[in-house]
Amino acid sequence: WDIGCGMLDKGRGTATAYILYAIFHILNASAFSAPFSSWINVKAECGAVGDGKADDTVAIQKGLDLIRPEDSKRKILYFPGGTYRITGTIQAVREKHRESQGIGLQGEGADKSVLVYDGKGNEPMLKWGAWYSTIRGLGFQPKEVEGGRQEVEGGGKPTVGIWFGPGFSTANEVSDCAFRDLPIGIQGGTDQTKGLWRRRRGWRRRG
């Protein structure tokens, strides 16, 4: 869309813009039915089940560990439609400078590819230390309990859907995602660094 609109706004190459716009949407739509070979399928290659019953924590973590290294040739972890039950935090952190750079998570849509937390609580669902990354088309929610969804406090509730941290994390995109019945959907940093900015010698209060 950016390519097409940019050319249309400038009044040049209108026909070319429409062609590029159409190609973009064709490729974007076909990505879900036939993911690119450069994507890792969390079901086919990592062993996730996605039926809402099996514990998919280890399988998803395996996929995250595959896309995280600097020399990984495949940087996108793809979630086909399904309900992925996790019993603890899954994470893509950065231990070396260029790890978790340019990686991404891709679902089929927030109502089709859903991560469901069924753990002890008091922890994030996804700890994301990536940069220049994308998270698209995923749903995040706690497990439903009898009589309705969990209350906001207690009952194995995760603290947040996506936590950007604990280290430096920048230039990230979260789009077409849904966060249901969570205290916080997306959190950047920690409460300890709220309102602070960092210099080489430590934290300083803003203003």
mmCIF file of N, CA, C and O in Angstrom, residues 12 87 102 104 113 142 148:
data_model
loop_
_atom_site.group_PDB
_atom_site.id
_atom_site.type_symbol
_atom_site.label_atom_id
_atom_site.label_comp_id
_atom_site.label_asym_id
_atom_site.label_seq_id
_atom_site.Cartn_x
_atom_site.Cartn_y
_atom_site.Cartn_z
ATOM 1 N N ARG A 12 2.227 10.232 -10.608
ATOM 2 C CA ARG A 12 3.039 9.627 -11.652
ATOM 3 C C ARG A 12 2.872 8.121 -11.623
ATOM 4 O O ARG A 12 2.730 7.520 -10.569
ATOM 5 N N THR A 87 1.942 -23.147 28.775
ATOM 6 C CA THR A 87 1.876 -23.275 30.230
ATOM 7 C C THR A 87 2.972 -22.476 30.936
ATOM 8 O O THR A 87 3.192 -22.640 32.133
ATOM 9 N N GLY A 102 15.295 -8.593 13.130
ATOM 10 C CA GLY A 102 14.565 -8.840 11.892
ATOM 11 C C GLY A 102 13.704 -10.089 11.919
ATOM 12 O O GLY A 102 13.350 -10.613 10.862
ATOM 13 N N GLY A 104 10.174 -12.410 13.157
ATOM 14 C CA GLY A 104 8.758 -12.115 13.219
ATOM 15 C C GLY A 104 7.907 -13.328 13.536
ATOM 16 O O GLY A 104 8.308 -14.470 13.323
ATOM 17 N N SER A 113 -5.510 -17.718 14.845
ATOM 18 C CA SER A 113 -4.266 -18.206 15.451
ATOM 19 C C SER A 113 -4.147 -17.577 16.833
ATOM 20 O O SER A 113 -3.797 -16.401 16.955
ATOM 21 N N PRO A 142 -5.890 -15.569 28.302
ATOM 22 C CA PRO A 142 -5.771 -16.655 29.276
ATOM 23 C C PRO A 142 -6.775 -17.747 28.946
ATOM 24 O O PRO A 142 -7.719 -17.538 28.182
ATOM 25 N N GLY A 148 -17.154 -18.842 32.525
ATOM 26 C CA GLY A 148 -16.686 -17.607 31.907
ATOM 27 C C GLY A 148 -15.182 -17.510 31.935
ATOM 28 O O GLY A 148 -14.487 -18.445 32.334
#
